[in-house]
Amino acid sequence: MTDPTILLDIDGAGARITLNRPDKLNAFTGEMHGELRAALAKVAAPDSGARALLITGAGRGFCAGQDLGQRREMNIPDLGETLEKYYNPLIRTLRGLEMPIIAAVNGVAAGAGMGVAMACDIVLAARSATFIQAFAKIGLVPDSGSSWFLPRLVGDARARGLAMLAEKISAEQAAAWGLIWKVVDDAQLIDEATGLARHLATQPTRGLALIKRALNASTGNSLDAQLDLERDLQRTAGRTEDYREGVRAFFDKRPAKFAGR
Ligand code: LHQ
């Protein structure tokens, strides 16, 4: 029997997905996309109990993007179809998942693997991790949202340099440029990311999902449209049990106990 390419662990309110093809730096195959899709559906299911998701990679890499071995000989498929079928739904699912997603980037994040990291809400990277927009090296264009995320995260000049030169950058550089949240010593990465996921899993999950929605929409919206959206989302947030609990806890001078509803 072959090893699963995706490991899913739901422990109470914290879920963890591990990309699991370590000998290929967790490069994506069709099988892996299928298993990842199924794992994400389990996490998103209302009865999963999950309120925060951590994504990391097995072995020394986070994810090396598309498995190029599968593309070597042949019979090149329509890459647009590959994106339509696998990568675009994945990025949409991550952005739309109604809970915070933490990426623990344990090693290299290349090509679509870097896109997956950027699609997560909070990215922690091991000090030895690297990021590379590898696409231009093989004649392709940034995908998996990379051409959307990059200019927004690092600005146009750096986005163009990263995309066209396809140079590897360090985790420190990524943090200095605003591409990720934080760099963590290698030995601390998983503990710190797990702690963060556990913390977020105790927070007002509905509110966090609405924050995600607001920020997802903000870059395409005018200020006017965003003000309208904030009004609508705040109306929804104001009707949650967690908002009532948050206010009660504030006046009781005690930590809030959020139920995620
Ligand atoms: C790999 C891969 C890999 C297979 C390392 N595939 N084996 C979307 C839609 C449709 C089509 C195309 O693409 C896309 C999106 C994309 O993601 S395009 C970009 C695809 N990714 C890349 O071009 C990255 C290719 N990999 C690399 O440049 C290097 O491996 C990096 C910089 C990631 C890491 O370098 P090293 O740390 O020096 O490791 P390595 O190169 O020695 O790799 C270790 C092993 O992993 C090695 O296998 P081997 O059997 O020789 O030990 C590599 O062949 C394998 N591997 N990436 N994408």
PDB file of C-alpha atoms and ligand atoms in Angstrom:
ATOM      1  CA  MET A   1       0.000   0.000   0.000  1.00  0.00           C
ATOM      2  CA  THR A   2       1.302   3.483  -0.816  1.00  0.00           C
ATOM      3  CA  ASP A   3       1.495   6.191   1.836  1.00  0.00           C
ATOM      4  CA  PRO A   4      -1.295   8.758   1.839  1.00  0.00           C
ATOM      5  CA  THR A   5      -0.071  11.956   0.193  1.00  0.00           C
ATOM      6  CA  ILE A   6      -2.083  14.019   2.657  1.00  0.00           C
ATOM      7  CA  LEU A   7      -2.283  13.475   6.403  1.00  0.00           C
ATOM      8  CA  LEU A   8      -5.246  14.915   8.260  1.00  0.00           C
ATOM      9  CA  ASP A   9      -5.422  15.158  12.017  1.00  0.00           C
ATOM     10  CA  ILE A  10      -8.356  16.778  13.769  1.00  0.00           C
ATOM     11  CA  ASP A  11      -7.675  17.142  17.472  1.00  0.00           C
ATOM     12  CA  GLY A  12     -10.584  18.921  19.119  1.00  0.00           C
ATOM     13  CA  ALA A  13     -10.935  22.334  17.504  1.00  0.00           C
ATOM     14  CA  GLY A  14      -7.525  22.264  15.837  1.00  0.00           C
ATOM     15  CA  ALA A  15      -7.015  20.566  12.477  1.00  0.00           C
ATOM     16  CA  ARG A  16      -3.686  19.832  10.845  1.00  0.00           C
ATOM     17  CA  ILE A  17      -3.020  18.923   7.228  1.00  0.00           C
ATOM     18  CA  THR A  18       0.439  17.656   6.319  1.00  0.00           C
ATOM     19  CA  LEU A  19       1.514  17.516   2.673  1.00  0.00           C
ATOM     20  CA  ASN A  20       3.147  14.127   2.566  1.00  0.00           C
ATOM     21  CA  ARG A  21       5.427  13.386  -0.402  1.00  0.00           C
ATOM     22  CA  PRO A  22       8.673  14.234   1.380  1.00  0.00           C
ATOM     23  CA  ASP A  23      10.991  12.592  -1.170  1.00  0.00           C
ATOM     24  CA  LYS A  24       9.626  15.016  -3.820  1.00  0.00           C
ATOM     25  CA  LEU A  25       9.467  18.008  -1.481  1.00  0.00           C
ATOM     26  CA  ASN A  26       5.686  17.503  -1.360  1.00  0.00           C
ATOM     27  CA  ALA A  27       5.194  18.386  -5.049  1.00  0.00           C
ATOM     28  CA  PHE A  28       1.579  18.067  -6.155  1.00  0.00           C
ATOM     29  CA  THR A  29       0.236  15.130  -8.128  1.00  0.00           C
ATOM     30  CA  GLY A  30      -3.364  14.640  -9.206  1.00  0.00           C
ATOM     31  CA  GLU A  31      -3.755  12.057  -6.453  1.00  0.00           C
ATOM     32  CA  MET A  32      -2.488  14.529  -3.880  1.00  0.00           C
ATOM     33  CA  HIS A  33      -4.928  17.182  -5.072  1.00  0.00           C
ATOM     34  CA  GLY A  34      -7.770  14.672  -4.658  1.00  0.00           C
ATOM     35  CA  GLU A  35      -6.691  13.766  -1.136  1.00  0.00           C
ATOM     36  CA  LEU A  36      -6.207  17.418  -0.189  1.00  0.00           C
ATOM     37  CA  ARG A  37      -9.633  18.312  -1.490  1.00  0.00           C
ATOM     38  CA  ALA A  38     -11.195  15.512   0.577  1.00  0.00           C
ATOM     39  CA  ALA A  39      -9.260  16.572   3.691  1.00  0.00           C
ATOM     40  CA  LEU A  40     -10.350  20.195   3.316  1.00  0.00           C
ATOM     41  CA  ALA A  41     -13.968  19.094   2.884  1.00  0.00           C
ATOM     42  CA  LYS A  42     -13.719  17.132   6.155  1.00  0.00           C
ATOM     43  CA  VAL A  43     -12.282  20.139   7.967  1.00  0.00           C
ATOM     44  CA  ALA A  44     -14.998  22.422   6.559  1.00  0.00           C
ATOM     45  CA  ALA A  45     -17.859  20.041   7.417  1.00  0.00           C
ATOM     46  CA  PRO A  46     -20.079  21.590  10.118  1.00  0.00           C
ATOM     47  CA  ASP A  47     -19.682  18.536  12.361  1.00  0.00           C
ATOM     48  CA  SER A  48     -15.860  18.428  12.154  1.00  0.00           C
ATOM     49  CA  GLY A  49     -15.472  20.575  15.256  1.00  0.00           C
ATOM     50  CA  ALA A  50     -12.453  22.266  13.648  1.00  0.00           C
ATOM     51  CA  ARG A  51     -12.070  26.001  14.261  1.00  0.00           C
ATOM     52  CA  ALA A  52      -8.509  26.561  12.993  1.00  0.00           C
ATOM     53  CA  LEU A  53      -6.385  24.768  10.414  1.00  0.00           C
ATOM     54  CA  LEU A  54      -2.621  24.338  10.258  1.00  0.00           C
ATOM     55  CA  ILE A  55      -0.963  23.338   6.984  1.00  0.00           C
ATOM     56  CA  THR A  56       2.618  22.123   6.847  1.00  0.00           C
ATOM     57  CA  GLY A  57       4.885  19.821   4.864  1.00  0.00           C
ATOM     58  CA  ALA A  58       6.519  16.514   5.763  1.00  0.00           C
ATOM     59  CA  GLY A  59      10.313  16.278   5.563  1.00  0.00           C
ATOM     60  CA  ARG A  60      12.583  19.105   4.497  1.00  0.00           C
ATOM     61  CA  GLY A  61      10.246  20.925   2.102  1.00  0.00           C
ATOM     62  CA  PHE A  62       6.902  22.678   2.389  1.00  0.00           C
ATOM     63  CA  CYS A  63       5.795  22.169  -1.221  1.00  0.00           C
ATOM     64  CA  ALA A  64       7.673  22.283  -4.544  1.00  0.00           C
ATOM     65  CA  GLY A  65       4.564  23.102  -6.612  1.00  0.00           C
ATOM     66  CA  GLN A  66       3.413  20.894  -9.455  1.00  0.00           C
ATOM     67  CA  ASP A  67       5.194  17.550  -9.741  1.00  0.00           C
ATOM     68  CA  LEU A  68       7.151  18.069 -12.935  1.00  0.00           C
ATOM     69  CA  GLY A  69       8.013  14.378 -13.192  1.00  0.00           C
ATOM     70  CA  GLN A  70       4.451  13.744 -14.222  1.00  0.00           C
ATOM     71  CA  ARG A  71       4.871  16.245 -17.066  1.00  0.00           C
ATOM     72  CA  ARG A  72       8.267  15.223 -18.423  1.00  0.00           C
ATOM     73  CA  GLU A  73       7.737  12.812 -21.265  1.00  0.00           C
ATOM     74  CA  MET A  74       4.429  13.245 -22.920  1.00  0.00           C
ATOM     75  CA  ASN A  75       1.838  14.597 -24.330  1.00  0.00           C
ATOM     76  CA  ILE A  76       1.751  17.944 -22.502  1.00  0.00           C
ATOM     77  CA  PRO A  77      -1.751  18.492 -21.153  1.00  0.00           C
ATOM     78  CA  ASP A  78      -3.615  21.789 -21.330  1.00  0.00           C
ATOM     79  CA  LEU A  79      -2.157  23.585 -18.314  1.00  0.00           C
ATOM     80  CA  GLY A  80      -5.148  25.910 -18.183  1.00  0.00           C
ATOM     81  CA  GLU A  81      -7.271  22.851 -17.568  1.00  0.00           C
ATOM     82  CA  THR A  82      -4.909  21.684 -14.835  1.00  0.00           C
ATOM     83  CA  LEU A  83      -5.355  25.018 -13.100  1.00  0.00           C
ATOM     84  CA  GLU A  84      -9.104  24.997 -13.604  1.00  0.00           C
ATOM     85  CA  LYS A  85      -9.438  21.463 -12.291  1.00  0.00           C
ATOM     86  CA  TYR A  86      -6.974  21.441  -9.396  1.00  0.00           C
ATOM     87  CA  TYR A  87      -5.184  24.609  -8.349  1.00  0.00           C
ATOM     88  CA  ASN A  88      -7.883  27.250  -8.748  1.00  0.00           C
ATOM     89  CA  PRO A  89     -10.458  25.334  -6.680  1.00  0.00           C
ATOM     90  CA  LEU A  90      -7.774  24.723  -4.045  1.00  0.00           C
ATOM     91  CA  ILE A  91      -6.882  28.392  -3.694  1.00  0.00           C
ATOM     92  CA  ARG A  92     -10.561  29.370  -3.653  1.00  0.00           C
ATOM     93  CA  THR A  93     -11.271  26.777  -0.964  1.00  0.00           C
ATOM     94  CA  LEU A  94      -8.410  28.019   1.228  1.00  0.00           C
ATOM     95  CA  ARG A  95      -9.459  31.662   0.896  1.00  0.00           C
ATOM     96  CA  GLY A  96     -13.091  30.794   1.535  1.00  0.00           C
ATOM     97  CA  LEU A  97     -12.623  28.348   4.420  1.00  0.00           C
ATOM     98  CA  GLU A  98     -14.523  29.805   7.338  1.00  0.00           C
ATOM     99  CA  MET A  99     -11.739  29.533   9.878  1.00  0.00           C
ATOM    100  CA  PRO A 100      -8.183  30.849  10.118  1.00  0.00           C
ATOM    101  CA  ILE A 101      -5.503  28.888   8.265  1.00  0.00           C
ATOM    102  CA  ILE A 102      -1.926  28.948   9.463  1.00  0.00           C
ATOM    103  CA  ALA A 103       0.838  27.854   7.115  1.00  0.00           C
ATOM    104  CA  ALA A 104       3.905  26.466   8.869  1.00  0.00           C
ATOM    105  CA  VAL A 105       6.442  26.692   6.052  1.00  0.00           C
ATOM    106  CA  ASN A 106       9.046  24.195   7.155  1.00  0.00           C
ATOM    107  CA  GLY A 107      11.258  24.306   4.041  1.00  0.00           C
ATOM    108  CA  VAL A 108      11.184  25.404   0.438  1.00  0.00           C
ATOM    109  CA  ALA A 109       7.876  26.734  -0.933  1.00  0.00           C
ATOM    110  CA  ALA A 110       8.189  26.810  -4.729  1.00  0.00           C
ATOM    111  CA  GLY A 111       5.812  27.642  -7.579  1.00  0.00           C
ATOM    112  CA  ALA A 112       2.269  26.684  -6.702  1.00  0.00           C
ATOM    113  CA  GLY A 113       3.567  25.663  -3.260  1.00  0.00           C
ATOM    114  CA  MET A 114       4.354  29.306  -2.603  1.00  0.00           C
ATOM    115  CA  GLY A 115       0.891  30.220  -3.889  1.00  0.00           C
ATOM    116  CA  VAL A 116      -0.659  27.830  -1.376  1.00  0.00           C
ATOM    117  CA  ALA A 117       1.347  29.427   1.450  1.00  0.00           C
ATOM    118  CA  MET A 118       0.287  32.921   0.374  1.00  0.00           C
ATOM    119  CA  ALA A 119      -3.363  31.835   0.274  1.00  0.00           C
ATOM    120  CA  CYS A 120      -3.240  30.980   3.981  1.00  0.00           C
ATOM    121  CA  ASP A 121      -4.139  33.618   6.540  1.00  0.00           C
ATOM    122  CA  ILE A 122      -1.048  33.606   8.720  1.00  0.00           C
ATOM    123  CA  VAL A 123       2.284  32.323   7.447  1.00  0.00           C
ATOM    124  CA  LEU A 124       5.026  31.275   9.846  1.00  0.00           C
ATOM    125  CA  ALA A 125       8.284  30.139   8.278  1.00  0.00           C
ATOM    126  CA  ALA A 126      11.234  28.246   9.662  1.00  0.00           C
ATOM    127  CA  ARG A 127      14.417  30.325   9.548  1.00  0.00           C
ATOM    128  CA  SER A 128      15.888  27.877   7.001  1.00  0.00           C
ATOM    129  CA  ALA A 129      12.821  27.954   4.731  1.00  0.00           C
ATOM    130  CA  THR A 130      12.973  29.573   1.306  1.00  0.00           C
ATOM    131  CA  PHE A 131      10.449  30.915  -1.187  1.00  0.00           C
ATOM    132  CA  ILE A 132      10.767  30.786  -4.953  1.00  0.00           C
ATOM    133  CA  GLN A 133       8.460  31.791  -7.766  1.00  0.00           C
ATOM    134  CA  ALA A 134       9.934  29.009  -9.873  1.00  0.00           C
ATOM    135  CA  PHE A 135       7.532  29.424 -12.810  1.00  0.00           C
ATOM    136  CA  ALA A 136       9.701  31.642 -15.050  1.00  0.00           C
ATOM    137  CA  LYS A 137      12.514  29.081 -14.885  1.00  0.00           C
ATOM    138  CA  ILE A 138      10.386  26.652 -16.870  1.00  0.00           C
ATOM    139  CA  GLY A 139       8.649  29.171 -19.120  1.00  0.00           C
ATOM    140  CA  LEU A 140       5.422  29.431 -17.124  1.00  0.00           C
ATOM    141  CA  VAL A 141       3.575  32.291 -15.470  1.00  0.00           C
ATOM    142  CA  PRO A 142       2.885  32.595 -11.744  1.00  0.00           C
ATOM    143  CA  ASP A 143      -0.303  30.722 -10.882  1.00  0.00           C
ATOM    144  CA  SER A 144      -2.282  29.574  -7.861  1.00  0.00           C
ATOM    145  CA  GLY A 145      -3.010  33.226  -7.126  1.00  0.00           C
ATOM    146  CA  SER A 146       0.680  34.195  -7.098  1.00  0.00           C
ATOM    147  CA  SER A 147       0.241  37.060  -9.571  1.00  0.00           C
ATOM    148  CA  TRP A 148      -2.566  38.392  -7.358  1.00  0.00           C
ATOM    149  CA  PHE A 149      -1.005  37.855  -3.947  1.00  0.00           C
ATOM    150  CA  LEU A 150       2.506  39.022  -4.764  1.00  0.00           C
ATOM    151  CA  PRO A 151       1.953  42.659  -5.760  1.00  0.00           C
ATOM    152  CA  ARG A 152      -0.460  43.075  -2.865  1.00  0.00           C
ATOM    153  CA  LEU A 153       1.963  41.640  -0.337  1.00  0.00           C
ATOM    154  CA  VAL A 154       5.301  42.995  -1.507  1.00  0.00           C
ATOM    155  CA  GLY A 155       4.469  45.774  -4.012  1.00  0.00           C
ATOM    156  CA  ASP A 156       4.827  45.823  -7.761  1.00  0.00           C
ATOM    157  CA  ALA A 157       8.607  46.245  -8.035  1.00  0.00           C
ATOM    158  CA  ARG A 158       9.394  43.252  -5.832  1.00  0.00           C
ATOM    159  CA  ALA A 159       6.582  41.210  -7.367  1.00  0.00           C
ATOM    160  CA  ARG A 160       8.077  41.690 -10.823  1.00  0.00           C
ATOM    161  CA  GLY A 161      11.573  40.848  -9.613  1.00  0.00           C
ATOM    162  CA  LEU A 162      10.396  37.710  -7.842  1.00  0.00           C
ATOM    163  CA  ALA A 163       8.266  36.558 -10.773  1.00  0.00           C
ATOM    164  CA  MET A 164      10.740  37.275 -13.566  1.00  0.00           C
ATOM    165  CA  LEU A 165      14.050  36.440 -11.915  1.00  0.00           C
ATOM    166  CA  ALA A 166      12.683  33.397 -10.066  1.00  0.00           C
ATOM    167  CA  GLU A 167      15.322  33.862  -7.393  1.00  0.00           C
ATOM    168  CA  LYS A 168      15.034  32.037  -4.115  1.00  0.00           C
ATOM    169  CA  ILE A 169      14.530  34.316  -1.126  1.00  0.00           C
ATOM    170  CA  SER A 170      15.113  33.485   2.514  1.00  0.00           C
ATOM    171  CA  ALA A 171      12.430  33.411   5.192  1.00  0.00           C
ATOM    172  CA  GLU A 172      14.030  36.516   6.754  1.00  0.00           C
ATOM    173  CA  GLN A 173      13.767  38.353   3.439  1.00  0.00           C
ATOM    174  CA  ALA A 174      10.167  37.200   3.031  1.00  0.00           C
ATOM    175  CA  ALA A 175       9.315  38.593   6.470  1.00  0.00           C
ATOM    176  CA  ALA A 176      11.184  41.858   5.826  1.00  0.00           C
ATOM    177  CA  TRP A 177       9.194  42.293   2.590  1.00  0.00           C
ATOM    178  CA  GLY A 178       5.840  41.576   4.241  1.00  0.00           C
ATOM    179  CA  LEU A 179       5.287  38.322   2.398  1.00  0.00           C
ATOM    180  CA  ILE A 180       4.797  36.367   5.631  1.00  0.00           C
ATOM    181  CA  TRP A 181       3.843  37.009   9.244  1.00  0.00           C
ATOM    182  CA  LYS A 182       6.903  35.758  11.106  1.00  0.00           C
ATOM    183  CA  VAL A 183      10.149  33.779  11.033  1.00  0.00           C
ATOM    184  CA  VAL A 184      10.635  31.179  13.747  1.00  0.00           C
ATOM    185  CA  ASP A 185      13.672  29.075  14.658  1.00  0.00           C
ATOM    186  CA  ASP A 186      13.447  25.733  12.867  1.00  0.00           C
ATOM    187  CA  ALA A 187      13.128  23.721  16.069  1.00  0.00           C
ATOM    188  CA  GLN A 188      10.267  25.944  17.304  1.00  0.00           C
ATOM    189  CA  LEU A 189       8.224  26.076  14.113  1.00  0.00           C
ATOM    190  CA  ILE A 190       5.731  23.303  14.708  1.00  0.00           C
ATOM    191  CA  ASP A 191       5.230  24.089  18.397  1.00  0.00           C
ATOM    192  CA  GLU A 192       4.738  27.753  17.695  1.00  0.00           C
ATOM    193  CA  ALA A 193       2.374  27.144  14.761  1.00  0.00           C
ATOM    194  CA  THR A 194       0.415  24.565  16.754  1.00  0.00           C
ATOM    195  CA  GLY A 195       0.156  26.966  19.687  1.00  0.00           C
ATOM    196  CA  LEU A 196      -1.131  29.670  17.371  1.00  0.00           C
ATOM    197  CA  ALA A 197      -3.677  27.297  15.832  1.00  0.00           C
ATOM    198  CA  ARG A 198      -4.821  26.203  19.298  1.00  0.00           C
ATOM    199  CA  HIS A 199      -5.189  29.818  20.363  1.00  0.00           C
ATOM    200  CA  LEU A 200      -7.151  30.762  17.243  1.00  0.00           C
ATOM    201  CA  ALA A 201      -9.358  27.713  17.717  1.00  0.00           C
ATOM    202  CA  THR A 202     -10.581  29.239  21.000  1.00  0.00           C
ATOM    203  CA  GLN A 203     -11.384  32.595  19.426  1.00  0.00           C
ATOM    204  CA  PRO A 204     -14.669  33.860  17.888  1.00  0.00           C
ATOM    205  CA  THR A 205     -14.607  31.657  14.804  1.00  0.00           C
ATOM    206  CA  ARG A 206     -17.564  33.311  13.066  1.00  0.00           C
ATOM    207  CA  GLY A 207     -15.995  36.723  13.601  1.00  0.00           C
ATOM    208  CA  LEU A 208     -12.646  35.513  12.276  1.00  0.00           C
ATOM    209  CA  ALA A 209     -14.355  34.080   9.192  1.00  0.00           C
ATOM    210  CA  LEU A 210     -16.028  37.448   8.627  1.00  0.00           C
ATOM    211  CA  ILE A 211     -12.665  39.233   9.008  1.00  0.00           C
ATOM    212  CA  LYS A 212     -11.325  36.882   6.363  1.00  0.00           C
ATOM    213  CA  ARG A 213     -14.217  37.780   4.082  1.00  0.00           C
ATOM    214  CA  ALA A 214     -13.664  41.513   4.601  1.00  0.00           C
ATOM    215  CA  LEU A 215      -9.948  41.328   3.860  1.00  0.00           C
ATOM    216  CA  ASN A 216     -10.439  39.036   0.861  1.00  0.00           C
ATOM    217  CA  ALA A 217     -12.812  41.584  -0.645  1.00  0.00           C
ATOM    218  CA  SER A 218     -10.894  44.728   0.305  1.00  0.00           C
ATOM    219  CA  THR A 219      -8.330  44.761  -2.469  1.00  0.00           C
ATOM    220  CA  GLY A 220     -10.949  44.730  -5.199  1.00  0.00           C
ATOM    221  CA  ASN A 221     -13.282  47.202  -3.513  1.00  0.00           C
ATOM    222  CA  SER A 222     -13.513  50.966  -3.431  1.00  0.00           C
ATOM    223  CA  LEU A 223     -13.594  52.500   0.058  1.00  0.00           C
ATOM    224  CA  ASP A 224     -17.299  53.082  -0.414  1.00  0.00           C
ATOM    225  CA  ALA A 225     -17.983  49.454  -1.276  1.00  0.00           C
ATOM    226  CA  GLN A 226     -15.803  48.284   1.589  1.00  0.00           C
ATOM    227  CA  LEU A 227     -17.674  50.501   4.068  1.00  0.00           C
ATOM    228  CA  ASP A 228     -20.905  48.905   2.893  1.00  0.00           C
ATOM    229  CA  LEU A 229     -19.406  45.452   3.269  1.00  0.00           C
ATOM    230  CA  GLU A 230     -18.129  46.245   6.775  1.00  0.00           C
ATOM    231  CA  ARG A 231     -21.640  47.378   7.716  1.00  0.00           C
ATOM    232  CA  ASP A 232     -23.111  44.086   6.501  1.00  0.00           C
ATOM    233  CA  LEU A 233     -20.448  41.904   8.093  1.00  0.00           C
ATOM    234  CA  GLN A 234     -20.608  43.805  11.386  1.00  0.00           C
ATOM    235  CA  ARG A 235     -24.370  43.311  11.414  1.00  0.00           C
ATOM    236  CA  THR A 236     -23.768  39.560  11.118  1.00  0.00           C
ATOM    237  CA  ALA A 237     -20.956  39.577  13.704  1.00  0.00           C
ATOM    238  CA  GLY A 238     -23.133  41.559  16.103  1.00  0.00           C
ATOM    239  CA  ARG A 239     -25.686  38.756  16.062  1.00  0.00           C
ATOM    240  CA  THR A 240     -23.255  36.032  17.101  1.00  0.00           C
ATOM    241  CA  GLU A 241     -23.229  34.404  20.492  1.00  0.00           C
ATOM    242  CA  ASP A 242     -19.499  35.135  20.660  1.00  0.00           C
ATOM    243  CA  TYR A 243     -20.050  38.882  20.444  1.00  0.00           C
ATOM    244  CA  ARG A 244     -22.448  38.728  23.383  1.00  0.00           C
ATOM    245  CA  GLU A 245     -19.975  36.626  25.339  1.00  0.00           C
ATOM    246  CA  GLY A 246     -17.083  38.981  24.454  1.00  0.00           C
ATOM    247  CA  VAL A 247     -18.939  42.004  25.797  1.00  0.00           C
ATOM    248  CA  ARG A 248     -20.133  40.140  28.920  1.00  0.00           C
ATOM    249  CA  ALA A 249     -16.591  38.944  29.634  1.00  0.00           C
ATOM    250  CA  PHE A 250     -15.255  42.481  29.202  1.00  0.00           C
ATOM    251  CA  PHE A 251     -17.566  43.842  31.878  1.00  0.00           C
ATOM    252  CA  ASP A 252     -17.077  40.826  34.121  1.00  0.00           C
ATOM    253  CA  LYS A 253     -13.302  41.400  33.798  1.00  0.00           C
ATOM    254  CA  ARG A 254     -12.671  37.750  32.901  1.00  0.00           C
ATOM    255  CA  PRO A 255     -11.343  35.963  29.806  1.00  0.00           C
ATOM    256  CA  ALA A 256     -14.073  35.335  27.227  1.00  0.00           C
ATOM    257  CA  LYS A 257     -15.133  31.756  26.499  1.00  0.00           C
ATOM    258  CA  PHE A 258     -15.995  31.758  22.826  1.00  0.00           C
ATOM    259  CA  ALA A 259     -18.057  28.911  21.430  1.00  0.00           C
ATOM    260  CA  GLY A 260     -17.379  29.750  17.794  1.00  0.00           C
ATOM    261  CA  ARG A 261     -21.026  30.586  17.168  1.00  0.00           C
TER     262      ARG A 261
HETATM  263  C1  LHQ B   1      10.521  17.528  -7.635  1.00  0.00           C
HETATM  264  C2  LHQ B   1      10.004  18.805  -7.729  1.00  0.00           C
HETATM  265  C3  LHQ B   1       8.903  19.042  -8.563  1.00  0.00           C
HETATM  266  C4  LHQ B   1       8.986  16.755  -9.092  1.00  0.00           C
HETATM  267  C5  LHQ B   1      11.662  18.901  -6.399  1.00  0.00           C
HETATM  268  N1  LHQ B   1       8.422  17.980  -9.234  1.00  0.00           N
HETATM  269  N2  LHQ B   1      10.041  16.516  -8.316  1.00  0.00           N
HETATM  270  C6  LHQ B   1       0.577  24.416 -12.333  1.00  0.00           C
HETATM  271  C7  LHQ B   1      -0.187  23.899 -13.363  1.00  0.00           C
HETATM  272  C8  LHQ B   1       0.294  23.031 -14.309  1.00  0.00           C
HETATM  273  C9  LHQ B   1       1.506  22.743 -14.591  1.00  0.00           C
HETATM  274  C10 LHQ B   1       2.652  23.286 -14.095  1.00  0.00           C
HETATM  275  O1  LHQ B   1       2.765  23.918 -12.917  1.00  0.00           O
HETATM  276  C11 LHQ B   1       1.879  24.471 -12.157  1.00  0.00           C
HETATM  277  C12 LHQ B   1       2.363  25.153 -11.007  1.00  0.00           C
HETATM  278  C13 LHQ B   1       3.777  25.031 -10.609  1.00  0.00           C
HETATM  279  O2  LHQ B   1       3.985  24.800  -9.471  1.00  0.00           O
HETATM  280  S1  LHQ B   1       5.008  25.284 -11.749  1.00  0.00           S
HETATM  281  C14 LHQ B   1       6.457  25.192 -10.762  1.00  0.00           C
HETATM  282  C15 LHQ B   1       6.820  23.775 -10.440  1.00  0.00           C
HETATM  283  N3  LHQ B   1       7.890  23.718  -9.506  1.00  0.00           N
HETATM  284  C16 LHQ B   1       9.150  23.979  -9.815  1.00  0.00           C
HETATM  285  O3  LHQ B   1       9.500  24.330 -10.920  1.00  0.00           O
HETATM  286  C17 LHQ B   1      10.165  23.734  -8.724  1.00  0.00           C
HETATM  287  C18 LHQ B   1      11.113  22.641  -9.135  1.00  0.00           C
HETATM  288  N4  LHQ B   1      12.016  22.350  -8.048  1.00  0.00           N
HETATM  289  C19 LHQ B   1      13.093  23.095  -7.759  1.00  0.00           C
HETATM  290  O4  LHQ B   1      13.381  24.090  -8.388  1.00  0.00           O
HETATM  291  C20 LHQ B   1      13.955  22.633  -6.625  1.00  0.00           C
HETATM  292  O5  LHQ B   1      13.717  21.257  -6.412  1.00  0.00           O
HETATM  293  C21 LHQ B   1      13.660  23.401  -5.325  1.00  0.00           C
HETATM  294  C22 LHQ B   1      14.144  24.860  -5.476  1.00  0.00           C
HETATM  295  C23 LHQ B   1      12.170  23.391  -4.975  1.00  0.00           C
HETATM  296  C24 LHQ B   1      14.420  22.732  -4.165  1.00  0.00           C
HETATM  297  O6  LHQ B   1      15.772  22.541  -4.518  1.00  0.00           O
HETATM  298  P1  LHQ B   1      16.682  21.567  -3.648  1.00  0.00           P
HETATM  299  O7  LHQ B   1      16.509  21.887  -2.220  1.00  0.00           O
HETATM  300  O8  LHQ B   1      18.053  21.649  -4.237  1.00  0.00           O
HETATM  301  O9  LHQ B   1      16.086  20.114  -3.842  1.00  0.00           O
HETATM  302  P2  LHQ B   1      16.194  19.125  -5.120  1.00  0.00           P
HETATM  303  O10 LHQ B   1      16.079  19.925  -6.365  1.00  0.00           O
HETATM  304  O11 LHQ B   1      17.387  18.257  -4.964  1.00  0.00           O
HETATM  305  O12 LHQ B   1      14.860  18.266  -4.953  1.00  0.00           O
HETATM  306  C25 LHQ B   1      14.780  17.125  -4.081  1.00  0.00           C
HETATM  307  C26 LHQ B   1      13.995  16.069  -4.795  1.00  0.00           C
HETATM  308  O13 LHQ B   1      12.674  16.553  -5.047  1.00  0.00           O
HETATM  309  C27 LHQ B   1      14.588  15.738  -6.156  1.00  0.00           C
HETATM  310  O14 LHQ B   1      14.294  14.379  -6.415  1.00  0.00           O
HETATM  311  P3  LHQ B   1      15.502  13.278  -6.422  1.00  0.00           P
HETATM  312  O15 LHQ B   1      14.802  12.009  -6.762  1.00  0.00           O
HETATM  313  O16 LHQ B   1      16.486  13.748  -7.434  1.00  0.00           O
HETATM  314  O17 LHQ B   1      16.042  13.322  -5.024  1.00  0.00           O
HETATM  315  C28 LHQ B   1      13.770  16.594  -7.084  1.00  0.00           C
HETATM  316  O18 LHQ B   1      13.722  16.116  -8.383  1.00  0.00           O
HETATM  317  C29 LHQ B   1      12.403  16.495  -6.442  1.00  0.00           C
HETATM  318  N5  LHQ B   1      11.576  17.638  -6.794  1.00  0.00           N
HETATM  319  N6  LHQ B   1      10.730  19.654  -6.947  1.00  0.00           N
HETATM  320  N7  LHQ B   1       8.308  20.225  -8.697  1.00  0.00           N
END
